[in-house]
Short mmCIF file of C-alpha atoms in Angstrom, two decimals:
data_model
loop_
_atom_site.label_atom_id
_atom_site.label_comp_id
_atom_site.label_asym_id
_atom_site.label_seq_id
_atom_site.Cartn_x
_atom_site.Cartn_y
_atom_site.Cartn_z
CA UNK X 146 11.70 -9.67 7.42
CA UNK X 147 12.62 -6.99 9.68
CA UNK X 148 10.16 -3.76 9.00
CA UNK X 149 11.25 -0.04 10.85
CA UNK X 150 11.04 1.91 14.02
CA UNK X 151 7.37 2.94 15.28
CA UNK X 152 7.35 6.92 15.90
CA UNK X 153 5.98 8.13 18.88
CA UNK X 154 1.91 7.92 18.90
CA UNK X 155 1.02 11.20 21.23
CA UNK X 156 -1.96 10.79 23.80
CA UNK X 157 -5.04 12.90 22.32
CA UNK X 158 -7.91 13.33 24.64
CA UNK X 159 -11.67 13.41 23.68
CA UNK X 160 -14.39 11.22 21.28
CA UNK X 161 -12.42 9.15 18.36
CA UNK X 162 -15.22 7.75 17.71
CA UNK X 163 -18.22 10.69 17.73
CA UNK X 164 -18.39 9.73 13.94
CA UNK X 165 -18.36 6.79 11.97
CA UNK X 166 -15.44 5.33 9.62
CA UNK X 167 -16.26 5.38 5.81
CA UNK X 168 -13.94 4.63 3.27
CA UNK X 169 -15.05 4.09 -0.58
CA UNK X 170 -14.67 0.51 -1.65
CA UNK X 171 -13.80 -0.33 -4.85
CA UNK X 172 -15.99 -3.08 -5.21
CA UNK X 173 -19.25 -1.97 -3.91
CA UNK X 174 -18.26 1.99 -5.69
CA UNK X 175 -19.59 3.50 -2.56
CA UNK X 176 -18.41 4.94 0.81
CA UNK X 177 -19.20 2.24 3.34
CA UNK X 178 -18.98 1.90 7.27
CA UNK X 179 -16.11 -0.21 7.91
CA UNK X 180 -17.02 -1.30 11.22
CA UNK X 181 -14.02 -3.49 13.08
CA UNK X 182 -15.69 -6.39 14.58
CA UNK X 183 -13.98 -7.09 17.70
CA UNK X 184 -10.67 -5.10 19.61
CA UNK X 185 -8.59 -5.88 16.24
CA UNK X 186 -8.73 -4.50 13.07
CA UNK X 187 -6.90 -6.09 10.43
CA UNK X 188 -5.36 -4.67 7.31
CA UNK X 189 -3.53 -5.83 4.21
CA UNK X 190 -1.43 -3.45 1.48
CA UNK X 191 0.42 -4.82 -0.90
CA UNK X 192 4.05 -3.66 -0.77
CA UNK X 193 6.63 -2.49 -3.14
CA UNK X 194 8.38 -4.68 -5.37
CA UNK X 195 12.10 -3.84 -4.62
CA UNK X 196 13.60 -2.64 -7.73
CA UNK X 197 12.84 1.31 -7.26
CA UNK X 198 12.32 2.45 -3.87
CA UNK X 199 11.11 4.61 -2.92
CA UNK X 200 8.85 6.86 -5.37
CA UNK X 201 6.42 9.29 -4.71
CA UNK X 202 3.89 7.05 -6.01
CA UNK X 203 4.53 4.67 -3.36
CA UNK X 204 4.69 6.84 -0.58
CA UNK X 205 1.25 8.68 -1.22
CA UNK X 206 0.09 4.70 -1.22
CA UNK X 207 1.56 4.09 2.28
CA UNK X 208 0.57 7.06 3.89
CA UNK X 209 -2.83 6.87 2.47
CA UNK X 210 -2.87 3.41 4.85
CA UNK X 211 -0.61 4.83 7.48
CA UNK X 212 -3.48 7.82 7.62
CA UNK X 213 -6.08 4.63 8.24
CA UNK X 214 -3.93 2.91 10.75
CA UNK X 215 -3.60 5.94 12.80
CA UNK X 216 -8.04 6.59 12.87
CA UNK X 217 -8.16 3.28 14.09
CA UNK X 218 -5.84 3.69 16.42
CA UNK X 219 -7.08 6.75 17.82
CA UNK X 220 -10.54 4.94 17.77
CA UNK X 221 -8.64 2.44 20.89
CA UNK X 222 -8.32 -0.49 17.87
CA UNK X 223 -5.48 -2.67 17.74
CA UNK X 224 -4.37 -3.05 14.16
CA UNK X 225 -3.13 -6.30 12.82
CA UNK X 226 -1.32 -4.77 9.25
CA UNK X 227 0.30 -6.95 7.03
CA UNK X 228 2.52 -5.69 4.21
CA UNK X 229 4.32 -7.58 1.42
CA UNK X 230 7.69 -7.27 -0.38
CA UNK X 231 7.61 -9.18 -3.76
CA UNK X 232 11.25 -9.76 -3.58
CA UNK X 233 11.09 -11.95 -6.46
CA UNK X 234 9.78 -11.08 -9.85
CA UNK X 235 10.33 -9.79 -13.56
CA UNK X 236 11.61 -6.24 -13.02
CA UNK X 237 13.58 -7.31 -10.57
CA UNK X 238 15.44 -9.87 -11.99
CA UNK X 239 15.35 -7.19 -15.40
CA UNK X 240 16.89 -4.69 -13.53
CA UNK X 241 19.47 -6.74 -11.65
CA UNK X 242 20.70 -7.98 -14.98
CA UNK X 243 20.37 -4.52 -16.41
CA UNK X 244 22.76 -3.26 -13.44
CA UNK X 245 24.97 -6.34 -13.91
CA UNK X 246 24.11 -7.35 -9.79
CA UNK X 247 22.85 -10.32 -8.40
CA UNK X 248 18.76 -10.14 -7.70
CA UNK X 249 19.21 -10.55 -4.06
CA UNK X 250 21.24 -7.81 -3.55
CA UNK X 251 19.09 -5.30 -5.63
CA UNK X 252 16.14 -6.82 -3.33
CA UNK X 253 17.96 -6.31 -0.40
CA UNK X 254 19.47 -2.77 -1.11
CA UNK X 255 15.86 -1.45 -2.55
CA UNK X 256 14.08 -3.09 0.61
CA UNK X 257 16.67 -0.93 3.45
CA UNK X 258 15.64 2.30 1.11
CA UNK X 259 12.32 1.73 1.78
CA UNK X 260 12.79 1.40 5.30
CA UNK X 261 14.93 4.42 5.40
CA UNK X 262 12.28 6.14 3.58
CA UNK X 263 9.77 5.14 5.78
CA UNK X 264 11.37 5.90 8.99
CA UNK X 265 11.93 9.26 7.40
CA UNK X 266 8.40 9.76 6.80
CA UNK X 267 7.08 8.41 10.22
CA UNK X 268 5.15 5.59 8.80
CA UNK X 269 4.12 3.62 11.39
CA UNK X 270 5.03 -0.19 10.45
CA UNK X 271 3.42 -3.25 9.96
CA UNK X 272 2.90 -5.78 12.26
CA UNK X 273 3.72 -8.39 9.59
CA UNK X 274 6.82 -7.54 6.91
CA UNK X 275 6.75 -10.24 4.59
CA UNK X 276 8.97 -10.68 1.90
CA UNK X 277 7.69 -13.76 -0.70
CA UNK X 278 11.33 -15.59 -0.67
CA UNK X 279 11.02 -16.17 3.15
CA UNK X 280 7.47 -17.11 2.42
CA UNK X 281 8.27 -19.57 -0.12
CA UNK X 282 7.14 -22.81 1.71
CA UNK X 283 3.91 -21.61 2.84
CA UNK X 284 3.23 -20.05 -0.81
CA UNK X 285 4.42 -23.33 -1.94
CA UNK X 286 1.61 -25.71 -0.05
CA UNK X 287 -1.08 -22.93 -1.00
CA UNK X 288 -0.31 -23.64 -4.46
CA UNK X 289 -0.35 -27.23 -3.92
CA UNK X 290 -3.45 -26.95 -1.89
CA UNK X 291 -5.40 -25.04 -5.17
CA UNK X 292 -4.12 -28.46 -6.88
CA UNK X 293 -5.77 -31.47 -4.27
CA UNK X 294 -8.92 -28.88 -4.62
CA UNK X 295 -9.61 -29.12 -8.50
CA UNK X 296 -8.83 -25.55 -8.71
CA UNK X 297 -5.80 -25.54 -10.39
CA UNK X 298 -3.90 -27.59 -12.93
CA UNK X 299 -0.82 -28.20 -14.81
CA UNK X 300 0.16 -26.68 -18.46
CA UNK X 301 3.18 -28.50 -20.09
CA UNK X 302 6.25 -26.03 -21.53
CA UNK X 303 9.44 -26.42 -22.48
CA UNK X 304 11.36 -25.69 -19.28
CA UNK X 305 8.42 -28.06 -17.33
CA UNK X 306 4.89 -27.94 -15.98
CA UNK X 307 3.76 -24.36 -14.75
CA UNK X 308 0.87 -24.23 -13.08
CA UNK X 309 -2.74 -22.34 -13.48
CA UNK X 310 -5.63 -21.49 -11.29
CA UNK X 311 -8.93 -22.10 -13.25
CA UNK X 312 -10.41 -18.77 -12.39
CA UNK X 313 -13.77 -20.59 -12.87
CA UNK X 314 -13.58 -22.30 -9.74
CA UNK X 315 -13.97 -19.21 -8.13
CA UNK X 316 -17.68 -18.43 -8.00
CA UNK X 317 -17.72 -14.70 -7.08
CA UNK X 318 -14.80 -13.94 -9.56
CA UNK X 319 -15.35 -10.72 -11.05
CA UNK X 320 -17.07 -9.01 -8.26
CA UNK X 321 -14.01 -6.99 -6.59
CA UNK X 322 -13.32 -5.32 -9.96
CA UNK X 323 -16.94 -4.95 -11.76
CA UNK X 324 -15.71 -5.45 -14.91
CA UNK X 325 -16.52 -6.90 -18.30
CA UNK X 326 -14.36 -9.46 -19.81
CA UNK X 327 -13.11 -7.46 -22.67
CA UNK X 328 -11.81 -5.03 -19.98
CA UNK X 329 -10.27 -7.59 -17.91
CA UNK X 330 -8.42 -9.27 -20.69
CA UNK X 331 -6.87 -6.21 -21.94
CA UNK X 332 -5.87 -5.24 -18.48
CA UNK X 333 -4.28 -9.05 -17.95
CA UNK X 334 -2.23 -8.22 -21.03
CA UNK X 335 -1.01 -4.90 -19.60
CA UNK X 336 -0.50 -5.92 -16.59
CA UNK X 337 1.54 -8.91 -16.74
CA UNK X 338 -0.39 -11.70 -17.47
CA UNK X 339 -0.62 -14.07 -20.66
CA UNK X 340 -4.10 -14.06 -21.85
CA UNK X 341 -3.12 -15.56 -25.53
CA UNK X 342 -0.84 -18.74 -24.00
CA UNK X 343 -2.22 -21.55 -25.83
CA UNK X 344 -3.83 -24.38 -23.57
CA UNK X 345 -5.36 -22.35 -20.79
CA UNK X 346 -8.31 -23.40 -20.11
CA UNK X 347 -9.48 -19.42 -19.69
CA UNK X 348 -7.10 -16.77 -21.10
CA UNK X 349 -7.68 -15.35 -17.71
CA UNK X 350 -6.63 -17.86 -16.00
CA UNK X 351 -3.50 -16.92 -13.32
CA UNK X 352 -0.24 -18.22 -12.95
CA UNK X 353 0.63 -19.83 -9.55
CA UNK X 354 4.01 -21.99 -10.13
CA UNK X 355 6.19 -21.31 -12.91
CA UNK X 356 8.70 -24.06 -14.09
CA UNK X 357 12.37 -22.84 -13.49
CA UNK X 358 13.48 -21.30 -16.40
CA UNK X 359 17.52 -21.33 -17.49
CA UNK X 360 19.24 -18.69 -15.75
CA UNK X 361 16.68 -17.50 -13.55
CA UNK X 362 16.15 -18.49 -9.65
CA UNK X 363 13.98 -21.09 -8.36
CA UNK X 364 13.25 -23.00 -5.11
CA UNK X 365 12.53 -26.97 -4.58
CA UNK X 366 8.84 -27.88 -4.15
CA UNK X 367 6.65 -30.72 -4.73
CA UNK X 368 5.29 -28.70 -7.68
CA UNK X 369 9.02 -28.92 -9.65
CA UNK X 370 11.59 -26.21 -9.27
CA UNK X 371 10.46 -23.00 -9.84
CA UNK X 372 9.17 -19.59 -8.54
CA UNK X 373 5.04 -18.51 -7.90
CA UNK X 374 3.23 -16.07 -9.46
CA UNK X 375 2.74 -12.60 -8.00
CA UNK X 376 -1.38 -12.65 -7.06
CA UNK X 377 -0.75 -15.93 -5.04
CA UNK X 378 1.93 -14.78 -3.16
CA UNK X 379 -0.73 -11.69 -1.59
CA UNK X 380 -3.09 -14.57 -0.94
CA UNK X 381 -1.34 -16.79 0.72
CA UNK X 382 0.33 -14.16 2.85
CA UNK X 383 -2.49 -12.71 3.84
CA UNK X 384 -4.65 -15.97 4.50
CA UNK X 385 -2.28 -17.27 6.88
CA UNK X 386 -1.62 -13.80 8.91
CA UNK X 387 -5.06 -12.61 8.50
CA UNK X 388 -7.62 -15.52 7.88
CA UNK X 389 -10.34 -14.15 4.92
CA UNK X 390 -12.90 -11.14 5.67
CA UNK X 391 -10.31 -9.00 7.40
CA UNK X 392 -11.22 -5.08 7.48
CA UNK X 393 -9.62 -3.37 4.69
CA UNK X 394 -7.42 -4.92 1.16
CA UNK X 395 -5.21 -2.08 0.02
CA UNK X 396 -3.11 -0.68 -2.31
CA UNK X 397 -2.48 1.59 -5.69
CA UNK X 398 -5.38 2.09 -7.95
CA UNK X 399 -3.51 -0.12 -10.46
CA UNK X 400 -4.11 -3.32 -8.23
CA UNK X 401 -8.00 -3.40 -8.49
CA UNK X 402 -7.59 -5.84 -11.42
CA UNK X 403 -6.21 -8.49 -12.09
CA UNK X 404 -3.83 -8.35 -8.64
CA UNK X 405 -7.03 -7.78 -5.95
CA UNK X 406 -9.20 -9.83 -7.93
CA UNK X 407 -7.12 -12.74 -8.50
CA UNK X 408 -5.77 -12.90 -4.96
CA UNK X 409 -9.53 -13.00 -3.32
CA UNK X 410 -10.07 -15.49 -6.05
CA UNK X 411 -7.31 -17.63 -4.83
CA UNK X 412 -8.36 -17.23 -1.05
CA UNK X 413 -12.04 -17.94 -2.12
CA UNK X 414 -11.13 -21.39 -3.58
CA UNK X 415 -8.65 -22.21 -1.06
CA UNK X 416 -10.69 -21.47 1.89
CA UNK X 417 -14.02 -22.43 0.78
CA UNK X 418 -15.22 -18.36 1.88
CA UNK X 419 -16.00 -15.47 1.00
CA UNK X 420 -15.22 -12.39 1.00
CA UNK X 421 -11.81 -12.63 0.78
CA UNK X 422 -11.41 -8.74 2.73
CA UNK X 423 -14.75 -7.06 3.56
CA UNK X 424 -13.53 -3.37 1.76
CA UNK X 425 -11.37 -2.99 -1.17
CA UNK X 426 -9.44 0.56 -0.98
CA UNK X 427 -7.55 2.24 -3.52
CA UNK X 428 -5.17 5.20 -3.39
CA UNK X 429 -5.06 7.22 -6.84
CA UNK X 430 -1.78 7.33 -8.92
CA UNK X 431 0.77 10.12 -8.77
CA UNK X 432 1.61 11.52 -12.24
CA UNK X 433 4.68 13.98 -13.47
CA UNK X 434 4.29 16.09 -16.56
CA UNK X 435 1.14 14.18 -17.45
CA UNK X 436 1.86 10.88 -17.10
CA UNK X 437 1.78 8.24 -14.50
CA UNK X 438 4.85 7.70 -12.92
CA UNK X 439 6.47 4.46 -13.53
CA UNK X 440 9.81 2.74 -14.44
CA UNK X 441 8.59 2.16 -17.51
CA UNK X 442 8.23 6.34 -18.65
CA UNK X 443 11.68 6.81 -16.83
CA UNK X 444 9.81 9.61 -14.58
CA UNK X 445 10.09 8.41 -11.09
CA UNK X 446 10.64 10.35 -8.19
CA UNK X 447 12.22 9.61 -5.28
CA UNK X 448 11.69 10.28 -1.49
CA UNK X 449 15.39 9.31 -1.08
CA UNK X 450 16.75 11.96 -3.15
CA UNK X 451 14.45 14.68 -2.07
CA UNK X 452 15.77 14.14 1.04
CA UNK X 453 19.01 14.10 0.44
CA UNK X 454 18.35 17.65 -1.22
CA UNK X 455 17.41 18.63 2.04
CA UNK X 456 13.62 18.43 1.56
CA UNK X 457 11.73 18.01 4.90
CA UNK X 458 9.70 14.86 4.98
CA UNK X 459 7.84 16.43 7.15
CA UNK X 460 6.86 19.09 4.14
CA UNK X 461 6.54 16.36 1.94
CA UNK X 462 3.79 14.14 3.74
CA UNK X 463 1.65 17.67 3.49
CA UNK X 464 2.31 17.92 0.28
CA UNK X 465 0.97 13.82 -0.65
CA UNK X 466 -1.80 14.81 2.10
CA UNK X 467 -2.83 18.05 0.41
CA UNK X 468 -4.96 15.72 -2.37
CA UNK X 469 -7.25 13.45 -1.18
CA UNK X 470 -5.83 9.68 -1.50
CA UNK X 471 -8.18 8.33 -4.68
CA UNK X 472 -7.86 10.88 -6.53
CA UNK X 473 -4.86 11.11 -9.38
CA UNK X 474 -3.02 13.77 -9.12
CA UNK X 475 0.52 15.58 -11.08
CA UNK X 476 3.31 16.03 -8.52
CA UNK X 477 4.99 19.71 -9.11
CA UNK X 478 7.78 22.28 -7.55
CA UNK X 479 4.45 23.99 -6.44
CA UNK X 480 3.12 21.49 -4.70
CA UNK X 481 6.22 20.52 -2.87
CA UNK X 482 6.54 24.65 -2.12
CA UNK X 483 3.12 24.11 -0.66
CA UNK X 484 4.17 21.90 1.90
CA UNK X 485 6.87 23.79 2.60
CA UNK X 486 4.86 26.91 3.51
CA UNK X 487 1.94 25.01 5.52
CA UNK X 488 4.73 23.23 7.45
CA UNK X 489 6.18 25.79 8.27
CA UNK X 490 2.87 28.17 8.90
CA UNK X 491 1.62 25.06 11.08
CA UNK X 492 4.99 25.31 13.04
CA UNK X 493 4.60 28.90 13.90
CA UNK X 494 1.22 28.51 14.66
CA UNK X 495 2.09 25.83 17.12
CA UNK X 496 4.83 27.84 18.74
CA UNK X 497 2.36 30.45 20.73
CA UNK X 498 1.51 30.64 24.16
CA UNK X 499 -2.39 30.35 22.89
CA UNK X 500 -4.39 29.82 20.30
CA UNK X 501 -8.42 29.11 19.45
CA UNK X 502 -9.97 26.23 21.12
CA UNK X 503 -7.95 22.77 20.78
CA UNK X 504 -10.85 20.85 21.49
CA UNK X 505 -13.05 21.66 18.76
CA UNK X 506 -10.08 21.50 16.34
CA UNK X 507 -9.58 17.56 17.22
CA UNK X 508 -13.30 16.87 16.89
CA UNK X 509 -13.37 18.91 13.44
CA UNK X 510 -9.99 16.67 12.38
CA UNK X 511 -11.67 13.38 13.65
CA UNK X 512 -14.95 14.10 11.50
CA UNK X 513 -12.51 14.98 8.62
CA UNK X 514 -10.69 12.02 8.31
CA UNK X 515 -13.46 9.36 9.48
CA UNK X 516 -14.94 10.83 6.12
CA UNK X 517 -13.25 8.38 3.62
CA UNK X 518 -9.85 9.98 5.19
CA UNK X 519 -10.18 13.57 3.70
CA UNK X 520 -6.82 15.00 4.59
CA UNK X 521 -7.45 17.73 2.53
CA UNK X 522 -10.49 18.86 4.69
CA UNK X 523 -8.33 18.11 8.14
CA UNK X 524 -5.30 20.01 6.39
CA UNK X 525 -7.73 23.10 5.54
CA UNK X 526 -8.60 23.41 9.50
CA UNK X 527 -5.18 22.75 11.23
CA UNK X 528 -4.46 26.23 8.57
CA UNK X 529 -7.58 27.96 9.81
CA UNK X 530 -6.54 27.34 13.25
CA UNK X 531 -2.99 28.28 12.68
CA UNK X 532 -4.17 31.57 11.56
CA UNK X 533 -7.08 32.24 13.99
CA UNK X 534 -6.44 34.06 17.18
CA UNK X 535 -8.08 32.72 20.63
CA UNK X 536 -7.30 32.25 24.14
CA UNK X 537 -6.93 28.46 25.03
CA UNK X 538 -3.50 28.37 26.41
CA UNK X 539 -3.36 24.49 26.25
CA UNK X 540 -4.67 24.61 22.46
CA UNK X 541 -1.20 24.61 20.62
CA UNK X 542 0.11 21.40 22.53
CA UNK X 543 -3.31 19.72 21.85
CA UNK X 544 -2.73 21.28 17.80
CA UNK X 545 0.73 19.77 18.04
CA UNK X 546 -0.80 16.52 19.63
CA UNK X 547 -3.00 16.13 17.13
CA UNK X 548 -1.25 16.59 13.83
CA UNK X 549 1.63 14.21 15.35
CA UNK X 550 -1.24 11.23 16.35
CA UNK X 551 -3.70 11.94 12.98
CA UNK X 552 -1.68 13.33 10.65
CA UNK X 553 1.97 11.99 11.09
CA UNK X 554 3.85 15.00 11.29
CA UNK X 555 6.05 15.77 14.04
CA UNK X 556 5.75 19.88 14.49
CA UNK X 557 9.16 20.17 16.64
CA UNK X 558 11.89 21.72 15.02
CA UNK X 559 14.34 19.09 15.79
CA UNK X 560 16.40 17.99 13.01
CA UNK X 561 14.64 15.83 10.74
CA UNK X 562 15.93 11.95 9.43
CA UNK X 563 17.96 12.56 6.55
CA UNK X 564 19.47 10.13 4.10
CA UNK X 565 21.88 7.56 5.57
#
């Protein structure tokens, strides 16, 4: 699947690496070094099912991990960064029949939004843009892998056999979440699982193949005809692009469990190791008028139509980068006015003919963000430069440098990408 244009990525001179990476990983609840092992550092975020694309929750997600990709950049890393689209699934196939449109179209309309939206925001782009239909063989033989192991098995239903992992097989299951059982069954139910099916052998038990159903699409395999869950479709993705222990598992806050813990669950027993990713990382949920947003509530939104009210997406990355990414946070006119103002306080500030010292700026940026990626912090000193006074005549291109490379945000007053 084709992904989006790269923006430019700015030479910045000086020590990327003066100061270790920590990010907080879910499954330890602590700030660890994440230490790359190697020239490569290798990422995986789960990606947007294509139904509703593009909504603020999703973008404060992506630049959370855009925000990552670019510290390890400017560290000299290469970054291997894989990114899903779960083109096939529930709400997509409710909404296309909602809308009266075939799925595939829905899928593929949703999926160019979020590239537009992207592009837009100058989110540098995965190396790997996978959508689960073109994946279907290898998702396919990782299902019937989990089967020849043990780990999986068959559970009889009307339309034909759908098929389970036992999550008992996997011996460290539980450990990416840290929760009890009670909590993890209610989740399941929330979340889209099917805890009370009669003849699992554990109500928590995930679905990996499910039997064609009337009406709905499926794809040939030796499991029967039929479609895979969602958890093994991250898994096998990211196995095959990634191998297991790769740097950092992202996504939304409302992955930890059961999607990040089934998926290393499914790698563990498939692969025989262990950890699946070496960090789990979370970015907290965007909420409107007190309430997550979600299609569900109705209260989505959208980077497309912001745009296309003339919003600069340049104003709103600072506004997403004005909290830091794990925390949840409301989305408001004010905050959006926010990142109006600092934009455009940041482009007058860039604009002199001098300014304080540029150096110490970039070191003070670098510290900031290789502190679990405060943004915040580095946002607070880009505005204390901006209004400072000093005498380094090369300090506003090395300003401008810096918030393009770090920070995303092209400081130029050239027009900005607008809707298509």
């Amino acid at each position: 699947m084709q992904s989006w244009p790269a923006a430019a990525f700015p030479d910045l001179a000086g020590d990327a690496c003066a100061s270790p990476l920590r990010l907080y990983d879910s499954s330890t609840q602590a700030a660890v070094e994440v230490a790359v092992v190697g020239p490569t550092a290798r990422l995986y975020v789960c990606g947007i099912t294509p139904y509703d694309a593009t909504h603020l929750g999703h973008a404060a997600t992506y630049l959370a991990f855009d925000t990552l990709v670019r510290v390890w950049r400017d560290r000299g890393l290469a970054v291997d960064y894989v990114q899903n689209v779960t083109d096939i699934d529930d709400p997509l196939l409710e909404r296309a029949t909602r809308d009266g449109q075939d799925w595939r179209e829905v899928a593929a309309r949703e999926t160019a939004l979020f590239r537009e939206d992207m592009t837009a925001l100058r989110v540098l782009p995965p190396t790997h843009f996978v959508g689960a239909v073109e994946a279907m063989e290898e998702i396919t033989a990782f299902v019937v892998g989990l089967l020849d192991a043990g780990a999986a098995y068959r559970l009889a239903g009307p339309h034909g056999d759908d098929v389970y992992l036992a999550v008992g097989t996997a011996a460290h299951f539980g450990q990416v979440g840290g929760l009890d059982p009670r909590t993890m069954l209610a989740l399941s139910a929330e979340r889209g699982g099917d805890p009370d099916r009669p003849g699992k052998k554990d109500p928590l038990d995930a679905l990996l193949w499910l039997a064609a159903r009337p009406g709905e699409p499926s794809w040939p395999s030796p499991l029967g005809p039929g479609r895979p869950g969602w958890h093994v479709e991250c898994a096998a993705i990211a196995v095959n692009r990634l191998g297991n222990a790769f740097d950092v598992q992202g996504g939304g806050s409302d992955l930890l469990f059961p999607h990040h813990e089934m998926s290393a669950a499914h790698a563990e027993v498939a692969t025989g190791t262990w950890p699946f990713a070496r960090a789990y990382v979370h970015a907290g949920m965007i909420g409107l008028d007190g309430e997550k947003m979600s299609k569900s509530r109705g209260n989505l939104v959208f980077v497309s139509r912001l745009r296309a009210a003339g919003v600069d997406p340049g104003a709103l990355r600072l506004a997403l980068l004005s909290s830091h990414y794990r925390t949840d946070r409301e989305w408001t006119d004010a905050v959006l006015l926010a990142g109006q103002e600092r934009l455009a306080r940041w482009r007058a500030g860039v604009a002199r003919e001098r300014g304080p010292s540029g150096d110490a700026l970039v070191s003070a940026v670098r510290a900031a963000l290789a502190d679990d990626l405060d943004t915040p912090r580095a946002l607070r000193l880009v505005d204390a430069w901006c209004e400072a006074s000093g005498q380094d005549t090369g300090a506003p291109a090395e300003c401008a440098a810096l918030v393009d490379r770090l920070l995303g945000i092209a400081l130029s007053t050239d027009p900005f990408i607008g809707p298509s």
